[in-house]
CSV table of C-alpha atoms and ligand atoms in Angstrom, one decimal:
chain,number,residue,atom,x,y,z
A,19,UNK,CA,-38.3,-17.4,-3.5
A,20,UNK,CA,-36.8,-16.2,-6.8
A,21,UNK,CA,-33.5,-17.4,-8.0
A,22,UNK,CA,-31.2,-14.8,-9.4
A,23,UNK,CA,-29.1,-15.2,-12.5
A,24,UNK,CA,-25.4,-14.9,-12.2
A,25,UNK,CA,-25.0,-13.7,-15.8
A,26,UNK,CA,-22.3,-11.1,-16.2
A,27,UNK,CA,-21.2,-11.4,-12.6
A,28,UNK,CA,-17.5,-11.9,-11.7
A,29,UNK,CA,-17.0,-15.4,-10.6
A,30,UNK,CA,-14.3,-17.8,-9.6
A,31,UNK,CA,-13.2,-19.8,-12.6
A,32,UNK,CA,-12.7,-23.3,-11.2
A,33,UNK,CA,-13.7,-25.4,-8.3
A,34,UNK,CA,-10.0,-25.4,-7.3
A,35,UNK,CA,-10.0,-21.6,-7.5
A,36,UNK,CA,-13.0,-21.3,-5.1
A,37,UNK,CA,-11.5,-23.7,-2.6
A,38,UNK,CA,-8.3,-21.7,-2.7
A,39,UNK,CA,-10.1,-18.4,-2.3
A,40,UNK,CA,-12.3,-19.6,0.5
A,41,UNK,CA,-9.4,-21.4,2.2
A,42,UNK,CA,-7.3,-18.4,1.6
A,43,UNK,CA,-9.8,-16.4,3.5
A,44,UNK,CA,-10.1,-18.9,6.3
A,45,UNK,CA,-6.4,-19.7,6.7
A,46,UNK,CA,-4.5,-16.7,8.1
A,47,UNK,CA,-3.5,-15.1,11.3
A,48,UNK,CA,-6.5,-16.7,12.9
A,49,UNK,CA,-4.9,-20.1,12.7
A,50,UNK,CA,-1.3,-19.3,13.5
A,51,UNK,CA,-1.4,-16.2,15.6
A,52,UNK,CA,-4.8,-16.2,17.3
A,53,UNK,CA,-5.5,-19.9,17.8
A,54,UNK,CA,-2.4,-20.6,19.9
A,55,UNK,CA,-2.8,-17.6,22.1
A,56,UNK,CA,-6.4,-18.2,22.7
A,57,UNK,CA,-5.7,-21.9,23.5
A,58,UNK,CA,-3.0,-20.6,25.9
A,59,UNK,CA,-5.3,-18.1,27.6
A,60,UNK,CA,-8.0,-20.7,27.9
A,61,UNK,CA,-6.1,-23.4,29.6
A,62,UNK,CA,-5.2,-25.9,26.7
A,63,UNK,CA,-6.6,-29.3,26.0
A,64,UNK,CA,-10.3,-28.9,27.0
A,65,UNK,CA,-10.5,-25.8,24.8
A,66,UNK,CA,-9.1,-27.7,21.8
A,67,UNK,CA,-11.8,-30.4,22.1
A,68,UNK,CA,-14.6,-27.9,22.5
A,69,UNK,CA,-13.2,-25.9,19.6
A,70,UNK,CA,-13.2,-29.0,17.3
A,71,UNK,CA,-16.7,-29.8,18.3
A,72,UNK,CA,-17.9,-26.3,17.5
A,73,UNK,CA,-16.2,-26.5,14.0
A,74,UNK,CA,-18.0,-29.6,13.1
A,75,UNK,CA,-21.4,-28.9,14.6
A,76,UNK,CA,-21.6,-25.2,14.1
A,77,UNK,CA,-18.8,-24.0,11.8
A,78,UNK,CA,-19.5,-26.2,8.8
A,79,UNK,CA,-23.3,-25.6,8.9
A,80,UNK,CA,-22.8,-21.8,9.2
A,81,UNK,CA,-20.2,-21.8,6.4
A,82,UNK,CA,-22.6,-23.8,4.1
A,83,UNK,CA,-25.4,-21.4,5.0
A,84,UNK,CA,-23.3,-18.4,4.0
A,85,UNK,CA,-22.5,-20.0,0.6
A,86,UNK,CA,-26.2,-20.8,0.1
A,87,UNK,CA,-27.3,-17.3,0.8
A,88,UNK,CA,-24.6,-15.7,-1.4
A,89,UNK,CA,-24.9,-18.0,-4.3
A,90,UNK,CA,-28.7,-17.8,-4.3
A,91,UNK,CA,-28.8,-14.0,-3.7
A,92,UNK,CA,-25.9,-13.2,-6.2
A,93,UNK,CA,-25.1,-10.1,-4.2
A,94,UNK,CA,-22.9,-8.8,-1.4
A,95,UNK,CA,-23.7,-9.7,2.2
A,96,UNK,CA,-26.4,-7.1,2.6
A,97,UNK,CA,-27.8,-7.2,-0.9
A,98,UNK,CA,-28.2,-11.0,-0.8
A,99,UNK,CA,-30.5,-10.7,2.2
A,100,UNK,CA,-32.5,-7.9,0.6
A,101,UNK,CA,-33.0,-10.0,-2.5
A,102,UNK,CA,-33.9,-13.2,-0.7
A,103,UNK,CA,-36.1,-11.5,1.9
A,104,UNK,CA,-37.5,-8.4,0.2
A,105,UNK,CA,-39.1,-5.8,2.5
A,106,UNK,CA,-37.9,-7.7,5.6
A,107,UNK,CA,-35.3,-6.7,8.2
A,108,UNK,CA,-32.9,-9.6,7.5
A,109,UNK,CA,-30.5,-7.2,5.7
A,110,UNK,CA,-29.5,-6.0,9.1
A,111,UNK,CA,-27.5,-9.2,9.4
A,112,UNK,CA,-25.5,-7.8,6.5
A,113,UNK,CA,-25.2,-4.4,8.2
A,114,UNK,CA,-23.8,-6.1,11.3
A,115,UNK,CA,-21.3,-8.0,9.1
A,116,UNK,CA,-20.0,-4.8,7.6
A,117,UNK,CA,-19.5,-3.3,11.0
A,118,UNK,CA,-17.7,-6.5,12.1
A,119,UNK,CA,-15.6,-6.3,8.9
A,120,UNK,CA,-14.3,-2.8,9.8
A,121,UNK,CA,-13.4,-3.9,13.4
A,122,UNK,CA,-11.6,-7.0,12.3
A,123,UNK,CA,-9.7,-5.3,9.5
A,124,UNK,CA,-8.6,-2.6,12.1
A,125,UNK,CA,-7.0,-5.1,14.5
A,126,UNK,CA,-6.0,-7.7,12.0
A,127,UNK,CA,-3.8,-5.3,10.2
A,128,UNK,CA,-2.0,-4.5,13.5
A,129,UNK,CA,-0.8,-8.1,13.8
A,130,UNK,CA,-0.2,-8.4,10.0
A,131,UNK,CA,2.0,-5.3,10.4
A,132,UNK,CA,4.0,-7.0,13.2
A,133,UNK,CA,4.4,-10.0,10.8
A,134,UNK,CA,5.9,-7.7,8.1
A,135,UNK,CA,8.3,-6.3,10.6
A,136,UNK,CA,9.4,-9.8,11.5
A,137,UNK,CA,10.0,-10.6,7.9
A,138,UNK,CA,12.5,-7.8,7.7
A,139,UNK,CA,14.0,-8.7,11.1
A,140,UNK,CA,14.4,-12.2,9.8
A,141,UNK,CA,16.3,-11.0,6.8
A,142,UNK,CA,18.5,-8.9,9.0
A,143,UNK,CA,19.1,-11.9,11.1
A,144,UNK,CA,18.2,-9.9,14.2
A,145,UNK,CA,17.3,-12.8,16.4
A,146,UNK,CA,20.6,-14.7,15.9
A,147,UNK,CA,22.3,-15.6,19.1
A,148,UNK,CA,19.6,-14.0,21.3
A,149,UNK,CA,18.4,-15.7,24.4
A,150,UNK,CA,14.7,-16.2,24.9
A,151,UNK,CA,14.7,-13.3,27.4
A,152,UNK,CA,16.3,-11.1,24.8
A,153,UNK,CA,13.8,-12.2,22.1
A,154,UNK,CA,11.0,-11.2,24.5
A,155,UNK,CA,12.7,-7.9,25.1
A,156,UNK,CA,12.9,-7.3,21.4
A,157,UNK,CA,9.2,-7.9,20.9
A,158,UNK,CA,8.4,-5.7,24.0
A,159,UNK,CA,10.2,-2.8,22.7
A,160,UNK,CA,9.0,-3.1,19.2
A,161,UNK,CA,5.2,-3.5,19.7
A,162,UNK,CA,4.8,-0.9,22.4
A,163,UNK,CA,6.3,1.8,20.2
A,164,UNK,CA,4.1,3.9,18.0
A,165,UNK,CA,5.8,4.7,14.7
A,166,UNK,CA,7.1,1.4,13.4
A,167,UNK,CA,4.1,-0.7,14.1
A,168,UNK,CA,1.8,2.0,12.6
A,169,UNK,CA,4.0,2.2,9.5
A,170,UNK,CA,3.8,-1.6,9.0
A,171,UNK,CA,0.1,-1.6,9.6
A,172,UNK,CA,-0.4,1.1,6.9
A,173,UNK,CA,1.8,-0.8,4.5
A,174,UNK,CA,-0.3,-3.9,5.0
A,175,UNK,CA,-3.5,-2.1,4.6
A,176,UNK,CA,-2.3,-0.5,1.4
A,177,UNK,CA,-1.4,-4.0,0.1
A,178,UNK,CA,-4.8,-5.2,0.9
A,179,UNK,CA,-6.5,-2.2,-0.8
A,180,UNK,CA,-4.3,-2.6,-3.8
A,181,UNK,CA,-5.3,-6.2,-4.4
A,182,UNK,CA,-9.0,-5.4,-4.0
A,183,UNK,CA,-8.8,-2.4,-6.1
A,184,UNK,CA,-6.9,-3.8,-9.0
A,185,UNK,CA,-8.9,-7.0,-8.9
A,186,UNK,CA,-5.9,-9.3,-9.2
A,187,UNK,CA,-7.8,-11.9,-7.2
A,188,UNK,CA,-7.3,-14.4,-10.0
A,189,UNK,CA,-3.5,-13.9,-9.7
A,190,UNK,CA,-3.8,-14.5,-6.0
A,191,UNK,CA,-5.5,-17.8,-6.5
A,192,UNK,CA,-2.6,-18.8,-8.7
A,193,UNK,CA,0.0,-18.1,-6.1
A,194,UNK,CA,-1.9,-19.3,-3.0
A,195,UNK,CA,-2.4,-22.7,-4.4
A,196,UNK,CA,1.4,-23.1,-4.5
A,197,UNK,CA,2.3,-21.1,-1.4
A,198,UNK,CA,-0.2,-22.5,1.1
A,199,UNK,CA,0.9,-26.1,0.7
A,200,UNK,CA,4.4,-24.7,1.3
A,201,UNK,CA,3.3,-23.1,4.5
A,202,UNK,CA,1.9,-26.4,5.7
A,203,UNK,CA,5.2,-28.1,4.9
A,204,UNK,CA,7.0,-25.5,6.9
A,205,UNK,CA,4.7,-25.9,9.8
A,206,UNK,CA,5.2,-29.6,9.8
A,207,UNK,CA,9.0,-29.2,9.9
A,208,UNK,CA,8.6,-26.6,12.7
A,209,UNK,CA,6.3,-29.0,14.6
A,210,UNK,CA,8.9,-31.7,14.4
A,211,UNK,CA,11.6,-29.4,15.7
A,212,UNK,CA,9.3,-28.2,18.5
A,213,UNK,CA,8.2,-31.7,19.7
A,214,UNK,CA,11.8,-32.9,19.8
A,215,UNK,CA,13.1,-30.1,22.0
A,216,UNK,CA,13.9,-31.1,25.5
A,217,UNK,CA,10.9,-30.5,27.8
A,218,UNK,CA,8.5,-30.6,24.9
A,219,UNK,CA,6.2,-33.2,26.5
A,220,UNK,CA,4.6,-30.6,28.8
A,221,UNK,CA,3.5,-28.6,25.8
A,222,UNK,CA,1.9,-31.6,24.1
A,223,UNK,CA,0.1,-32.5,27.4
A,224,UNK,CA,-1.0,-28.9,27.7
A,225,UNK,CA,-2.5,-29.0,24.2
A,226,UNK,CA,-4.0,-32.5,24.1
A,227,UNK,CA,-4.8,-33.4,27.7
A,228,UNK,CA,-8.2,-32.0,28.4
A,229,UNK,CA,-8.8,-30.6,31.9
A,230,UNK,CA,-12.5,-29.8,32.0
A,231,UNK,CA,-12.3,-28.3,35.5
A,232,UNK,CA,-11.1,-25.1,33.9
A,233,UNK,CA,-14.0,-24.7,31.5
A,234,UNK,CA,-16.4,-22.0,32.2
A,235,UNK,CA,-18.8,-19.9,30.0
A,236,UNK,CA,-15.9,-17.6,29.1
A,237,UNK,CA,-13.9,-20.5,27.7
A,238,UNK,CA,-16.9,-21.7,25.7
A,239,UNK,CA,-17.4,-18.3,24.3
A,240,UNK,CA,-13.7,-18.0,23.4
A,241,UNK,CA,-13.9,-21.4,21.6
A,242,UNK,CA,-17.0,-20.3,19.7
A,243,UNK,CA,-15.5,-16.9,18.7
A,244,UNK,CA,-12.2,-18.6,17.7
A,245,UNK,CA,-14.1,-21.2,15.5
A,246,UNK,CA,-16.0,-18.4,13.8
A,247,UNK,CA,-13.1,-16.1,13.4
A,248,UNK,CA,-10.9,-18.9,12.0
A,249,UNK,CA,-13.5,-20.1,9.5
A,250,UNK,CA,-14.2,-16.5,8.4
A,251,UNK,CA,-17.9,-17.0,9.2
A,252,UNK,CA,-20.6,-14.9,10.7
A,253,UNK,CA,-20.0,-11.6,8.9
A,254,UNK,CA,-20.8,-12.3,5.3
A,255,UNK,CA,-17.3,-12.8,3.9
A,256,UNK,CA,-18.4,-16.1,2.7
A,257,UNK,CA,-21.8,-14.8,1.5
A,258,UNK,CA,-19.8,-12.4,-0.6
A,259,UNK,CA,-17.5,-15.2,-1.9
A,260,UNK,CA,-20.5,-17.5,-2.2
A,261,UNK,CA,-22.0,-15.0,-4.7
A,262,UNK,CA,-18.9,-15.6,-6.9
A,263,UNK,CA,-19.3,-19.4,-6.9
A,264,UNK,CA,-20.7,-20.9,-10.1
A,265,UNK,CA,-23.9,-22.8,-10.2
A,266,UNK,CA,-22.4,-26.2,-10.8
A,267,UNK,CA,-20.0,-26.2,-7.9
A,268,UNK,CA,-20.7,-28.4,-4.9
A,269,UNK,CA,-21.2,-26.2,-1.9
A,270,UNK,CA,-21.2,-29.0,0.6
A,271,UNK,CA,-17.9,-30.3,-0.5
A,272,UNK,CA,-16.3,-26.9,-0.5
A,273,UNK,CA,-17.4,-26.2,3.0
A,274,UNK,CA,-16.1,-29.5,4.4
A,275,UNK,CA,-12.8,-29.2,2.6
A,276,UNK,CA,-12.2,-25.6,3.6
A,277,UNK,CA,-13.1,-26.3,7.3
A,278,UNK,CA,-10.9,-29.4,7.3
A,279,UNK,CA,-7.9,-27.5,5.9
A,280,UNK,CA,-8.4,-24.7,8.3
A,281,UNK,CA,-8.7,-26.9,11.4
A,282,UNK,CA,-5.7,-29.0,10.4
A,283,UNK,CA,-3.5,-25.9,10.1
A,284,UNK,CA,-4.6,-24.5,13.4
A,285,UNK,CA,-3.9,-27.8,15.1
A,286,UNK,CA,-0.5,-28.0,13.4
A,287,UNK,CA,0.3,-24.5,14.6
A,288,UNK,CA,-0.6,-25.6,18.1
A,289,UNK,CA,1.8,-28.5,17.9
A,290,UNK,CA,4.5,-26.2,16.6
A,291,UNK,CA,4.0,-23.6,19.3
A,292,UNK,CA,3.2,-25.3,22.7
A,293,UNK,CA,6.1,-27.7,23.0
A,294,UNK,CA,8.4,-24.8,22.3
A,295,UNK,CA,6.6,-22.6,24.8
A,296,UNK,CA,7.3,-25.1,27.6
A,297,UNK,CA,10.8,-26.0,26.4
A,298,UNK,CA,11.8,-22.4,26.6
A,299,UNK,CA,10.0,-21.7,29.8
A,300,UNK,CA,7.6,-19.2,28.3
A,301,UNK,CA,4.1,-18.4,29.4
A,302,UNK,CA,1.3,-20.0,27.3
A,303,UNK,CA,-1.1,-17.3,28.5
A,304,UNK,CA,1.1,-14.5,27.3
A,305,UNK,CA,-1.5,-13.2,24.9
A,306,UNK,CA,-1.4,-11.7,21.4
A,307,UNK,CA,2.4,-11.6,21.4
A,308,UNK,CA,2.8,-15.4,21.9
A,309,UNK,CA,4.0,-16.4,18.4
A,310,UNK,CA,6.3,-13.4,18.2
A,311,UNK,CA,8.2,-14.5,21.2
A,312,UNK,CA,8.1,-18.2,20.6
A,313,UNK,CA,8.8,-18.6,16.9
A,314,UNK,CA,12.2,-16.9,16.8
A,315,UNK,CA,13.3,-19.3,19.6
A,316,UNK,CA,12.3,-22.3,17.5
A,317,UNK,CA,14.1,-21.0,14.4
A,318,UNK,CA,17.2,-20.5,16.4
A,319,UNK,CA,17.2,-24.2,17.3
A,320,UNK,CA,16.8,-25.3,13.7
A,321,UNK,CA,19.5,-26.0,11.2
A,322,UNK,CA,18.8,-23.4,8.4
A,323,UNK,CA,16.8,-21.3,10.9
A,324,UNK,CA,17.7,-18.1,9.0
A,325,UNK,CA,16.1,-19.4,5.9
A,326,UNK,CA,13.1,-20.9,7.7
A,327,UNK,CA,12.4,-17.8,9.6
A,328,UNK,CA,12.3,-15.6,6.5
A,329,UNK,CA,10.2,-18.1,4.6
A,330,UNK,CA,7.8,-18.6,7.4
A,331,UNK,CA,7.1,-14.9,8.1
A,332,UNK,CA,6.7,-14.2,4.4
A,333,UNK,CA,4.2,-17.0,4.0
A,334,UNK,CA,2.4,-15.9,7.1
A,335,UNK,CA,2.1,-12.4,5.7
A,336,UNK,CA,0.7,-13.8,2.5
A,337,UNK,CA,-1.8,-15.9,4.4
A,338,UNK,CA,-2.8,-12.8,6.3
A,339,UNK,CA,-3.2,-10.9,3.0
A,340,UNK,CA,-5.5,-13.5,1.4
A,341,UNK,CA,-7.7,-13.3,4.6
A,342,UNK,CA,-7.7,-9.5,4.8
A,343,UNK,CA,-8.8,-9.1,1.2
A,344,UNK,CA,-11.8,-11.2,1.9
A,345,UNK,CA,-12.7,-8.9,4.8
A,346,UNK,CA,-12.3,-5.8,2.8
A,347,UNK,CA,-14.2,-7.3,-0.1
A,348,UNK,CA,-17.3,-7.5,2.2
A,349,UNK,CA,-17.3,-3.7,2.5
A,350,UNK,CA,-16.3,-3.0,-1.1
A,351,UNK,CA,-18.9,-5.3,-2.6
A,352,UNK,CA,-21.5,-3.6,-0.5
A,353,UNK,CA,-20.4,-0.1,-1.4
A,354,UNK,CA,-20.2,-0.8,-5.2
A,355,UNK,CA,-23.4,-2.8,-5.5
A,356,UNK,CA,-25.7,-1.0,-3.1
A,357,UNK,CA,-24.4,2.5,-3.2
A,358,UNK,CA,-23.1,2.4,-6.8
A,359,UNK,CA,-19.7,3.7,-5.9
A,360,UNK,CA,-16.9,2.8,-8.3
A,361,UNK,CA,-14.6,0.1,-7.1
A,362,UNK,CA,-11.8,2.6,-6.7
A,363,UNK,CA,-13.8,5.0,-4.6
A,364,UNK,CA,-15.2,2.2,-2.5
A,365,UNK,CA,-11.8,0.6,-1.8
A,366,UNK,CA,-10.3,4.0,-0.9
A,367,UNK,CA,-13.2,5.0,1.4
A,368,UNK,CA,-13.2,1.6,3.2
A,369,UNK,CA,-9.5,1.4,3.7
A,370,UNK,CA,-9.2,4.9,5.0
A,371,UNK,CA,-12.0,4.3,7.5
A,372,UNK,CA,-10.5,1.0,8.6
A,373,UNK,CA,-7.1,2.6,8.9
A,374,UNK,CA,-8.5,5.3,11.2
A,375,UNK,CA,-9.8,2.7,13.6
A,376,UNK,CA,-6.7,0.6,13.1
A,377,UNK,CA,-4.4,3.3,14.4
A,378,UNK,CA,-6.1,3.0,17.8
A,379,UNK,CA,-5.7,-0.8,17.8
A,380,UNK,CA,-2.0,-0.6,17.1
A,381,UNK,CA,-1.4,2.1,19.7
A,382,UNK,CA,-3.3,0.2,22.4
A,383,UNK,CA,-0.1,-1.8,23.1
A,384,UNK,CA,1.9,1.3,23.9
A,385,UNK,CA,0.7,4.9,23.9
A,386,UNK,CA,-2.9,4.0,24.6
A,387,UNK,CA,-2.4,1.0,26.8
A,388,UNK,CA,-4.1,2.7,29.8
A,389,UNK,CA,-7.3,3.3,27.8
A,390,UNK,CA,-9.3,0.3,28.9
A,391,UNK,CA,-12.8,-0.9,29.5
A,392,UNK,CA,-13.2,-3.9,31.8
A,393,UNK,CA,-9.5,-4.6,31.6
A,394,UNK,CA,-9.5,-4.8,27.8
A,395,UNK,CA,-7.6,-2.2,25.8
A,396,UNK,CA,-8.9,-0.9,22.5
A,397,UNK,CA,-7.4,-3.8,20.5
A,398,UNK,CA,-8.8,-6.4,22.9
A,399,UNK,CA,-12.2,-4.8,23.0
A,400,UNK,CA,-12.6,-4.7,19.2
A,401,UNK,CA,-11.4,-8.2,18.9
A,402,UNK,CA,-13.7,-9.4,21.6
A,403,UNK,CA,-16.7,-7.5,20.3
A,404,UNK,CA,-16.2,-8.6,16.7
A,405,UNK,CA,-15.0,-12.1,17.1
A,406,UNK,CA,-16.8,-13.3,20.2
A,407,UNK,CA,-20.0,-11.3,19.9
A,408,UNK,CA,-20.8,-10.1,16.4
A,409,UNK,CA,-19.6,-13.2,14.5
A,410,UNK,CA,-21.6,-15.7,16.7
A,411,UNK,CA,-24.6,-13.4,16.6
A,412,UNK,CA,-24.3,-13.1,12.8
A,413,UNK,CA,-23.9,-16.9,12.6
A,414,UNK,CA,-26.9,-17.4,14.7
A,415,UNK,CA,-29.1,-15.3,12.5
A,416,UNK,CA,-27.6,-16.9,9.4
A,417,UNK,CA,-28.5,-20.4,10.4
A,418,UNK,CA,-32.0,-19.2,11.5
A,419,UNK,CA,-32.4,-17.6,8.1
A,420,UNK,CA,-31.5,-20.7,6.1
A,421,UNK,CA,-33.1,-23.1,8.6
A,422,UNK,CA,-36.4,-21.3,9.2
A,423,UNK,CA,-36.9,-18.5,6.7
A,424,UNK,CA,-35.8,-20.0,3.4
A,425,UNK,CA,-37.9,-22.7,2.0
A,426,UNK,CA,-36.3,-26.1,2.5
A,427,UNK,CA,-36.9,-26.9,-1.1
A,428,UNK,CA,-34.8,-23.8,-2.0
A,429,UNK,CA,-32.0,-24.9,0.3
A,430,UNK,CA,-32.1,-28.3,-1.3
A,431,UNK,CA,-32.0,-26.7,-4.7
A,432,UNK,CA,-28.8,-24.9,-3.9
A,433,UNK,CA,-27.2,-27.9,-2.3
A,434,UNK,CA,-28.0,-30.2,-5.1
A,435,UNK,CA,-27.4,-27.6,-7.9
A,436,UNK,CA,-31.1,-28.0,-9.0
A,437,UNK,CA,-31.2,-31.7,-8.5
A,438,UNK,CA,-28.0,-32.5,-10.3
A,439,UNK,CA,-26.1,-33.6,-7.3
A,440,UNK,CA,-27.2,-36.1,-4.7
A,441,UNK,CA,-27.5,-34.5,-1.3
A,442,UNK,CA,-26.4,-36.7,1.5
A,443,UNK,CA,-27.6,-36.1,5.0
A,444,UNK,CA,-30.0,-33.4,4.1
A,445,UNK,CA,-32.4,-34.1,6.9
A,446,UNK,CA,-29.6,-34.1,9.4
A,447,UNK,CA,-28.3,-30.9,8.1
A,448,UNK,CA,-31.7,-29.2,8.3
A,449,UNK,CA,-32.2,-30.5,11.8
A,450,UNK,CA,-28.8,-28.9,12.8
A,451,UNK,CA,-29.7,-25.7,11.0
A,452,UNK,CA,-33.1,-25.4,12.6
A,453,UNK,CA,-32.4,-26.6,16.1
A,454,UNK,CA,-29.0,-27.6,17.2
A,455,UNK,CA,-26.9,-24.8,15.8
A,456,UNK,CA,-29.2,-21.9,16.8
A,457,UNK,CA,-29.7,-23.3,20.3
A,458,UNK,CA,-26.0,-24.1,20.8
A,459,UNK,CA,-24.9,-20.7,19.6
A,460,UNK,CA,-27.6,-18.9,21.6
A,461,UNK,CA,-26.8,-20.7,24.8
A,462,UNK,CA,-23.0,-20.1,24.6
A,463,UNK,CA,-23.5,-16.5,23.6
A,464,UNK,CA,-26.2,-15.5,26.0
A,465,UNK,CA,-25.0,-17.5,28.9
A,466,UNK,CA,-21.6,-15.8,28.8
A,467,UNK,CA,-23.2,-12.4,28.6
A,468,UNK,CA,-25.3,-13.3,31.6
A,469,UNK,CA,-28.5,-13.0,29.7
A,470,UNK,CA,-29.6,-16.5,30.5
B,4,LIG,N1,-10.3,-16.4,9.1
B,4,LIG,C1,-9.3,-15.4,9.0
B,4,LIG,C2,-8.1,-15.9,9.7
B,4,LIG,O1,-8.1,-17.0,10.2
B,4,LIG,C3,-9.8,-14.1,9.5
B,4,LIG,C4,-11.1,-13.7,9.0
B,4,LIG,C5,-12.1,-13.5,9.9
B,4,LIG,C6,-11.3,-13.5,7.6
B,4,LIG,C7,-13.4,-13.1,9.4
B,4,LIG,C8,-12.6,-13.1,7.2
B,4,LIG,C9,-13.6,-12.9,8.1
B,4,LIG,O2,-7.0,-15.3,9.7
């Protein structure tokens, strides 16, 4: 298999820059908004354990595989497959990734828009003195409306497009490396406040005490989807980023570091949220609105809550932005490299298409809430299809590609940077890529779909 030169290609400048960009992609609403609500929906502790198992056994290997494909192919998600497997149908994995990217961008921006609204509301001190019921009411009346949520969604999408278009990714790296540690610090402080609330113990038990009696194939699939969503894997975002990684960077280390950081932040978010959920008598299974009804309550119980609330929602919005740019980049890299569009045209086309779908996602909490298939409204359906079906299916094909299609000497070549680095655990990794990961993903995916 040929190796492609990265000459003249845009690339991340430092090891730290790559870790920041990849971690920036991974860490986002997935950790702080989606993780807690999926844990809540899936019954708590047992889910957490399964999730952690999936991250280690499936997440890290898929992430590593994406980096390998991207850096070796030196192209976008679709183009890399075309180059590494010329004349074969593997590029369809890239096509699937692009479809998933549109879907995720569409619903991701709904929630990011809510976050922006909460930034402004925090500034305006709108939650001060409100009871937990009133905070609930506030969220209800906001997110079921049409105009405001749509406006915020469009603002968020424009911000994403602007960054991708103007290529200020390097600037983003600079800011995220300062801001993300700050987000972690804030989460730690919030977690401390949350676990010291009266009645917090039930929340910790909910999160950490596994009850396997509630685990069914739906819970397994939810954990798989959440793991893939949170790590940004299965749709080529990290193939695209991998193609910007320089030849001397250590792919194995990057994958482990990024996955660790991502998982730590999700767990921390869980510790900040669940004790408070129980302390305020809220419902852990309340769905996508969970953090928007819980967090303002926590801030109200904190000295300096006004300041914390503003800072937190600002940081969350930034975390969302560094994720959404990695999603849009999948589409834009494809359009510019394969269809020869200018970056400007590509960005514009992609964001307009995503915004079109996005409108339906946002409206599905209000105007369109009765448009449902199998009890899922449009938002839920796109989220389910992209996160729980397309990402795992993409991940499955990606590990099969690296485990079975690529020559194992080529894989080793990428992992060792042509023999420069010592590759630890290579045989174990190959065994996971060939057998464990494909089987595990296939079983969870097809079992929950009733195919096996
Ligand atoms: N991982 C991101 C988050 O947790 C979302 C994402 C999914 C980004 C898929 C890229 C690809 O917010």
